Amino acid sequence: MADIIIMSPAATKKEIDTVIKKIKSHGFDINYSKGTEKTIIGLIGDTRGVPDEVFKVLPGVANVISILKEYKLASREFRPSDTIINVGKIQIGGKNLTIIAGPCSIESKQQLLKTAGAIQAAGAKILRGGAFKPRTSPYSFDGLGFEGLQILREAKRKFNIPVITEVLSPEEVDGVLEIADILQIGTRNMFNYRLLQKVGRVRKPVLLKRAFSATISEFLSCTEYILKGGNNEVILCERGIRTFDTHFTRNTLDLSAVPVLKKETHLPVFVDPSHGTGRRDLILPMSKAAIAAGADGLIIEVHPKPEEALSDGLQSLTIEMFTSFMEEIKPVVRAMDKKL
Ligand code: PEP
Ligand code: MN
């Protein structure tokens, strides 16, 4: 079962082309990755009937690897070094600790602009804000929709800050893409295969949240849907899972997923302590723990007046709290040899 072909550092272009031709003649697409030292070619598809020898005999091939997992493009075997995602001038992954902050929902121009300026001044690199909100109750505020996106565009321009926002359905992807720098897929949509396939075909990063009922394997298989479409820029986000305990916390933040994901994949791993706990007093301790566990970034809900928020006020930090939060995480960021 040939899944990944590693070319020797001295392989010529002609040898690489021959390997690619051979893969295609077996009916597979390829995922091509040219590193500084070696070229790695992944076979996309069900490779179970393809013996390693078919490729091992070709000149320039250093090794052929089988991956006995349901995901391979997401795996560390496929790409041993950390994937770094560029969003404008910002780099996500590697030695960077990236903070995304902003309100749960975009409610008004004044609310978003005020939050955007404040979180940027405090050191956040990316602004979040939901325009299409997936709400448990159909009677809850479900976002300003495209009007909200226009406000997000204004904030993006005014502060020259990249923005992330959730997209709920494949039909809305193109519209959201006009404004968003990163597309967010929420916990309720992690298993929405048509949506995953659609964002797999776009050329912008996707932050995929773990479904609150998903195992880590299911999370990685859903990630694979996006990568398989050709979009290599996926940020994974742990945001809490359902357990038996809901008395003190909204969800159970599974921080053990962070080192597991870092080991299994090359993709950046983020943590959302806001939805993960549902409580603003737990954001700081869980954020410190997430950074210590190896997270590449955090996504934090911030609202100028949480008591008036139309969604998730209880878990939102005030601007003042967020500003001191950014100071208080610094020692842990430094201890992990990362930079904000
Ligand atoms: C959100 O980030 O506002 C959100 C709805 O998150 P989740 O999908 O994790 O519930
Ligand atoms: Mn929210």
Coordinates of C-alpha atoms and ligand atoms in Angstrom, one line a residue:
M1 CA 0.0 0.0 0.0
A2 CA 1.9 3.0 -1.3
D3 CA 0.7 6.3 0.3
I4 CA 3.7 8.6 0.3
I5 CA 6.7 8.6 -1.9
I6 CA 9.9 10.3 -0.7
M7 CA 12.2 11.3 -3.5
S8 CA 16.0 11.3 -2.7
P9 CA 17.5 14.8 -2.4
A10 CA 19.4 14.2 -5.6
A11 CA 16.3 13.2 -7.7
T12 CA 16.1 15.0 -11.0
K13 CA 13.0 16.7 -12.3
K14 CA 12.7 14.0 -14.9
E15 CA 12.7 11.3 -12.2
I16 CA 10.1 13.2 -10.3
D17 CA 7.9 13.6 -13.4
T18 CA 8.2 9.9 -14.1
V19 CA 7.0 9.0 -10.6
I20 CA 4.1 11.5 -10.9
K21 CA 3.1 10.0 -14.3
K22 CA 3.2 6.5 -12.8
I23 CA 0.9 7.6 -9.9
K24 CA -1.5 9.1 -12.3
S25 CA -1.5 6.0 -14.5
H26 CA -2.8 4.1 -11.5
G27 CA -5.7 6.6 -11.3
F28 CA -4.6 8.7 -8.3
D29 CA -4.3 12.4 -7.8
I30 CA -1.2 13.7 -6.2
N31 CA -0.3 16.1 -3.3
Y32 CA 3.1 17.5 -4.1
S33 CA 5.3 19.0 -1.4
K34 CA 8.7 20.3 -2.2
G35 CA 10.7 20.9 0.9
T36 CA 14.2 22.4 1.2
E37 CA 15.8 19.0 1.3
K38 CA 13.4 16.6 -0.3
T39 CA 10.3 16.2 -2.4
I40 CA 7.4 14.3 -1.0
I41 CA 4.6 13.1 -3.2
G42 CA 1.3 11.8 -1.6
L43 CA -1.1 9.6 -3.4
I44 CA -4.7 10.7 -3.0
G45 CA -7.3 7.9 -2.9
D46 CA -7.7 4.3 -1.8
T47 CA -4.2 2.9 -2.3
R48 CA -4.9 -0.5 -0.8
G49 CA -4.3 -2.4 -4.1
V50 CA -1.0 -0.7 -4.9
P51 CA 2.1 -2.5 -3.8
D52 CA 5.1 -0.3 -2.7
E53 CA 7.4 -2.1 -5.2
V54 CA 5.6 -0.3 -8.1
F55 CA 7.3 2.9 -7.0
K56 CA 10.3 1.6 -5.1
V57 CA 12.0 0.4 -8.4
L58 CA 11.8 3.8 -10.0
P59 CA 15.0 5.9 -10.1
G60 CA 15.2 8.8 -7.7
V61 CA 12.8 7.2 -5.2
A62 CA 14.3 7.1 -1.7
N63 CA 11.4 5.5 0.2
V64 CA 7.7 4.5 0.0
I65 CA 5.6 4.8 3.1
S66 CA 2.2 3.2 3.9
I67 CA -0.1 5.0 6.3
L68 CA -2.5 2.7 8.0
K69 CA -4.8 5.6 9.0
E70 CA -7.9 7.1 7.7
Y71 CA -6.1 10.4 7.2
K72 CA -2.8 10.8 5.5
L73 CA -2.4 14.3 4.1
A74 CA -3.0 15.5 7.7
S75 CA -0.4 13.2 9.2
R76 CA 3.1 14.0 10.4
E77 CA 4.4 11.1 8.3
F78 CA 3.2 13.0 5.2
R79 CA 4.7 16.3 6.3
P80 CA 7.2 16.1 9.2
S81 CA 7.7 19.8 9.7
D82 CA 5.1 22.2 11.1
T83 CA 2.8 23.8 8.5
I84 CA 3.1 27.6 8.7
I85 CA 0.1 29.5 7.4
N86 CA 0.5 33.0 6.1
V87 CA -2.4 35.4 6.6
G88 CA -1.2 38.8 5.2
K89 CA 1.9 39.6 7.2
I90 CA 0.9 37.2 10.0
Q91 CA 2.3 33.7 10.3
I92 CA 0.4 31.0 12.1
G93 CA 2.1 27.9 13.5
G94 CA 5.8 27.1 14.2
K95 CA 7.2 29.4 16.8
N96 CA 4.2 31.8 16.7
L97 CA 1.5 32.1 19.3
T98 CA -1.4 33.8 17.6
I99 CA -4.3 35.4 19.4
I100 CA -7.6 35.8 17.7
A101 CA -10.1 37.9 19.6
G102 CA -13.4 39.6 19.2
P103 CA -17.1 39.3 19.9
C104 CA -19.1 36.1 19.5
S105 CA -21.5 38.0 17.2
I106 CA -21.2 41.2 15.3
E107 CA -24.0 43.3 16.7
S108 CA -23.3 46.9 15.5
K109 CA -20.6 49.0 13.9
Q110 CA -19.9 50.7 17.1
Q111 CA -19.5 47.4 19.0
L112 CA -17.2 45.8 16.5
L113 CA -15.0 48.9 15.8
K114 CA -14.5 49.5 19.5
T115 CA -13.6 45.9 20.1
A116 CA -11.3 45.7 17.0
G117 CA -9.2 48.7 18.0
A118 CA -8.9 47.5 21.6
I119 CA -7.9 43.9 20.9
Q120 CA -5.4 45.0 18.3
A121 CA -3.8 47.5 20.7
A122 CA -3.6 44.7 23.3
G123 CA -1.7 42.5 20.9
A124 CA -4.3 40.3 19.2
K125 CA -3.4 39.6 15.6
I126 CA -6.7 38.6 14.1
L127 CA -10.3 39.8 14.7
R128 CA -13.1 37.4 15.1
G129 CA -16.8 38.1 14.8
G130 CA -19.8 36.0 13.8
A131 CA -22.3 37.2 11.1
F132 CA -24.0 33.9 10.5
K133 CA -24.6 32.3 13.9
P134 CA -25.6 28.7 14.4
R135 CA -27.9 28.9 17.4
T136 CA -29.2 26.0 19.4
S137 CA -32.7 27.6 19.6
P138 CA -34.2 29.0 16.4
Y139 CA -35.6 31.9 18.5
S140 CA -32.1 33.2 19.5
F141 CA -30.3 36.0 17.7
D142 CA -28.7 34.4 14.6
G143 CA -26.5 37.1 13.4
L144 CA -26.6 40.1 11.1
G145 CA -25.7 38.0 8.0
F146 CA -24.3 40.0 5.1
E147 CA -24.9 43.3 6.9
G148 CA -22.6 41.9 9.6
L149 CA -20.0 41.1 7.0
Q150 CA -20.0 44.7 5.8
I151 CA -19.3 45.8 9.3
L152 CA -16.5 43.3 9.5
R153 CA -15.1 44.6 6.2
E154 CA -15.1 48.1 7.7
A155 CA -13.2 47.0 10.8
K156 CA -10.7 45.1 8.7
R157 CA -10.0 48.1 6.6
K158 CA -9.9 50.6 9.4
F159 CA -7.4 48.6 11.5
N160 CA -5.7 46.7 8.7
I161 CA -6.3 43.5 10.6
P162 CA -7.1 40.1 9.2
V163 CA -10.6 38.7 10.0
I164 CA -12.1 35.3 10.7
T165 CA -15.8 34.6 10.5
E166 CA -18.0 31.4 10.5
V167 CA -19.6 30.1 7.4
L168 CA -22.6 27.8 7.8
S169 CA -23.4 26.4 4.4
P170 CA -21.7 25.7 1.1
E171 CA -23.9 28.3 -0.7
E172 CA -22.6 31.0 1.6
V173 CA -18.9 30.3 1.1
D174 CA -18.3 32.5 -1.9
G175 CA -20.0 35.5 -0.3
V176 CA -18.1 35.1 3.0
L177 CA -14.8 34.6 1.2
E178 CA -15.0 38.2 -0.2
I179 CA -14.4 39.5 3.3
A180 CA -13.0 36.8 5.5
D181 CA -9.2 36.1 5.6
I182 CA -9.9 32.8 7.4
L183 CA -13.1 30.8 7.2
Q184 CA -14.4 29.3 10.4
I185 CA -16.3 26.0 10.5
G186 CA -18.0 25.6 13.8
T187 CA -18.5 22.6 16.1
R188 CA -21.9 21.9 14.7
N189 CA -20.7 21.7 11.1
M190 CA -17.6 19.6 11.6
F191 CA -19.4 16.7 10.0
N192 CA -20.9 18.7 7.2
Y193 CA -19.1 16.9 4.4
R194 CA -20.4 19.1 1.6
L195 CA -19.2 22.2 3.4
L196 CA -15.8 20.6 4.0
Q197 CA -15.5 19.7 0.4
K198 CA -16.5 23.2 -0.7
V199 CA -13.9 24.9 1.6
G200 CA -11.3 22.3 0.4
R201 CA -11.6 23.9 -3.0
V202 CA -10.9 27.5 -1.8
R203 CA -7.6 29.2 -1.5
K204 CA -8.0 30.7 2.0
P205 CA -7.2 29.1 5.4
V206 CA -9.9 27.3 7.3
L207 CA -10.2 27.1 11.0
L208 CA -12.0 23.8 11.7
K209 CA -13.5 23.4 15.2
R210 CA -13.8 19.9 16.7
A211 CA -17.4 18.8 16.9
F212 CA -18.4 18.6 20.6
S213 CA -19.2 14.9 20.0
A214 CA -16.2 14.0 17.9
T215 CA -13.3 11.7 18.7
I216 CA -9.9 12.9 17.7
S217 CA -9.8 10.4 14.8
E218 CA -13.1 11.8 13.5
F219 CA -11.7 15.3 13.7
L220 CA -8.7 14.3 11.7
S221 CA -10.8 12.5 9.1
C222 CA -12.9 15.6 8.6
T223 CA -9.8 17.6 8.3
E224 CA -8.7 15.2 5.6
Y225 CA -11.8 16.1 3.5
I226 CA -10.5 19.7 3.3
L227 CA -6.9 18.7 2.5
K228 CA -8.0 16.2 -0.1
G229 CA -9.7 19.1 -2.0
G230 CA -6.3 20.8 -2.4
N231 CA -6.5 23.3 0.5
N232 CA -3.5 22.6 2.7
E233 CA -4.2 25.5 5.1
V234 CA -6.2 24.1 7.9
I235 CA -6.1 25.3 11.5
L236 CA -7.5 22.7 14.0
C237 CA -9.4 24.1 17.0
E238 CA -10.3 22.3 20.2
R239 CA -13.3 24.0 21.7
G240 CA -14.6 21.6 24.3
I241 CA -16.6 18.4 24.1
R242 CA -19.7 17.0 25.7
T243 CA -19.2 15.0 28.9
F244 CA -21.5 14.2 31.8
D245 CA -20.5 17.4 33.7
T246 CA -22.4 20.5 32.8
H247 CA -23.0 21.9 36.2
F248 CA -19.9 24.1 36.4
T249 CA -18.8 24.3 32.8
R250 CA -20.5 24.5 29.5
N251 CA -18.2 21.9 27.9
T252 CA -15.2 19.9 28.9
L253 CA -12.1 21.5 27.4
D254 CA -10.0 18.5 26.2
L255 CA -6.5 19.9 26.4
S256 CA -5.0 16.4 26.0
A257 CA -6.2 16.8 22.3
V258 CA -3.5 19.5 21.9
P259 CA -0.4 17.3 22.3
V260 CA -2.1 14.4 20.5
L261 CA -2.9 16.6 17.5
K262 CA 0.6 18.1 17.5
K263 CA 2.0 14.7 17.4
E264 CA -0.3 13.3 14.8
T265 CA -0.4 16.2 12.4
H266 CA 1.7 19.0 11.0
L267 CA -1.2 21.5 11.2
P268 CA -1.4 24.4 13.7
V269 CA -3.6 23.6 16.7
F270 CA -5.7 26.3 18.4
V271 CA -7.8 26.3 21.6
D272 CA -11.0 28.1 22.3
P273 CA -11.3 28.4 26.0
S274 CA -14.4 30.7 25.7
H275 CA -16.7 28.0 24.3
G276 CA -14.6 25.3 26.0
T277 CA -15.6 26.5 29.4
G278 CA -18.5 29.0 29.0
R279 CA -17.1 31.0 31.9
R280 CA -15.0 34.2 31.7
D281 CA -13.2 33.4 34.9
L282 CA -11.8 30.2 33.4
I283 CA -10.4 31.8 30.2
L284 CA -7.0 32.8 31.7
P285 CA -6.1 29.6 33.5
M286 CA -7.2 27.4 30.6
S287 CA -5.4 29.6 28.1
K288 CA -2.2 29.3 30.1
A289 CA -2.7 25.5 30.2
A290 CA -3.4 25.4 26.5
I291 CA -0.2 27.3 25.7
A292 CA 1.8 25.0 28.0
A293 CA 0.2 22.0 26.3
G294 CA 1.7 23.3 23.0
A295 CA -1.2 25.2 21.3
D296 CA -0.2 27.5 18.4
G297 CA -3.0 30.0 19.2
L298 CA -6.1 30.9 21.0
I299 CA -9.5 32.3 20.0
I300 CA -11.1 34.4 22.7
E301 CA -14.5 36.1 22.9
V302 CA -14.3 39.8 23.9
H303 CA -17.2 42.3 24.2
P304 CA -17.2 45.9 25.3
K305 CA -20.3 45.2 27.4
P306 CA -20.7 41.5 27.9
E307 CA -23.8 42.0 30.0
E308 CA -25.6 43.4 26.9
A309 CA -24.2 40.8 24.4
L310 CA -26.7 39.1 22.1
S311 CA -24.8 35.8 22.4
D312 CA -22.3 34.3 24.8
G313 CA -22.0 37.2 27.2
L314 CA -21.1 35.0 30.2
Q315 CA -18.0 33.7 28.5
S316 CA -16.9 37.0 27.0
L317 CA -14.0 39.1 28.5
T318 CA -14.4 42.8 28.8
I319 CA -11.8 44.9 26.9
E320 CA -10.0 45.7 30.2
M321 CA -9.9 42.0 31.1
F322 CA -8.6 41.1 27.7
T323 CA -5.9 43.7 28.0
S324 CA -4.6 42.3 31.2
F325 CA -5.1 38.7 29.9
M326 CA -2.6 39.5 27.2
E327 CA 0.0 40.5 29.8
E328 CA -0.7 37.6 32.0
I329 CA -0.1 34.9 29.3
K330 CA 3.3 36.3 28.4
P331 CA 5.4 34.3 30.9
V332 CA 3.9 31.0 29.6
V333 CA 4.4 32.1 26.0
R334 CA 8.1 32.8 26.8
A335 CA 8.5 29.5 28.7
M336 CA 7.3 27.6 25.6
D337 CA 9.8 29.5 23.4
K338 CA 7.1 31.1 21.3
K339 CA 6.4 34.7 20.3
L340 CA 3.2 36.6 20.4
Ligands
PEP1 C1 -18.2 30.7 17.8 O1 -17.0 30.7 17.7 O2 -18.9 31.7 17.9 C2 -19.0 29.4 17.8 C3 -20.2 29.4 17.5 O3 -18.2 28.4 18.2 P1 -18.5 26.8 18.3 O4 -18.8 26.4 16.9 O5 -17.3 26.3 18.8 O6 -19.7 26.6 19.2
MN2 MN -19.8 32.3 20.8

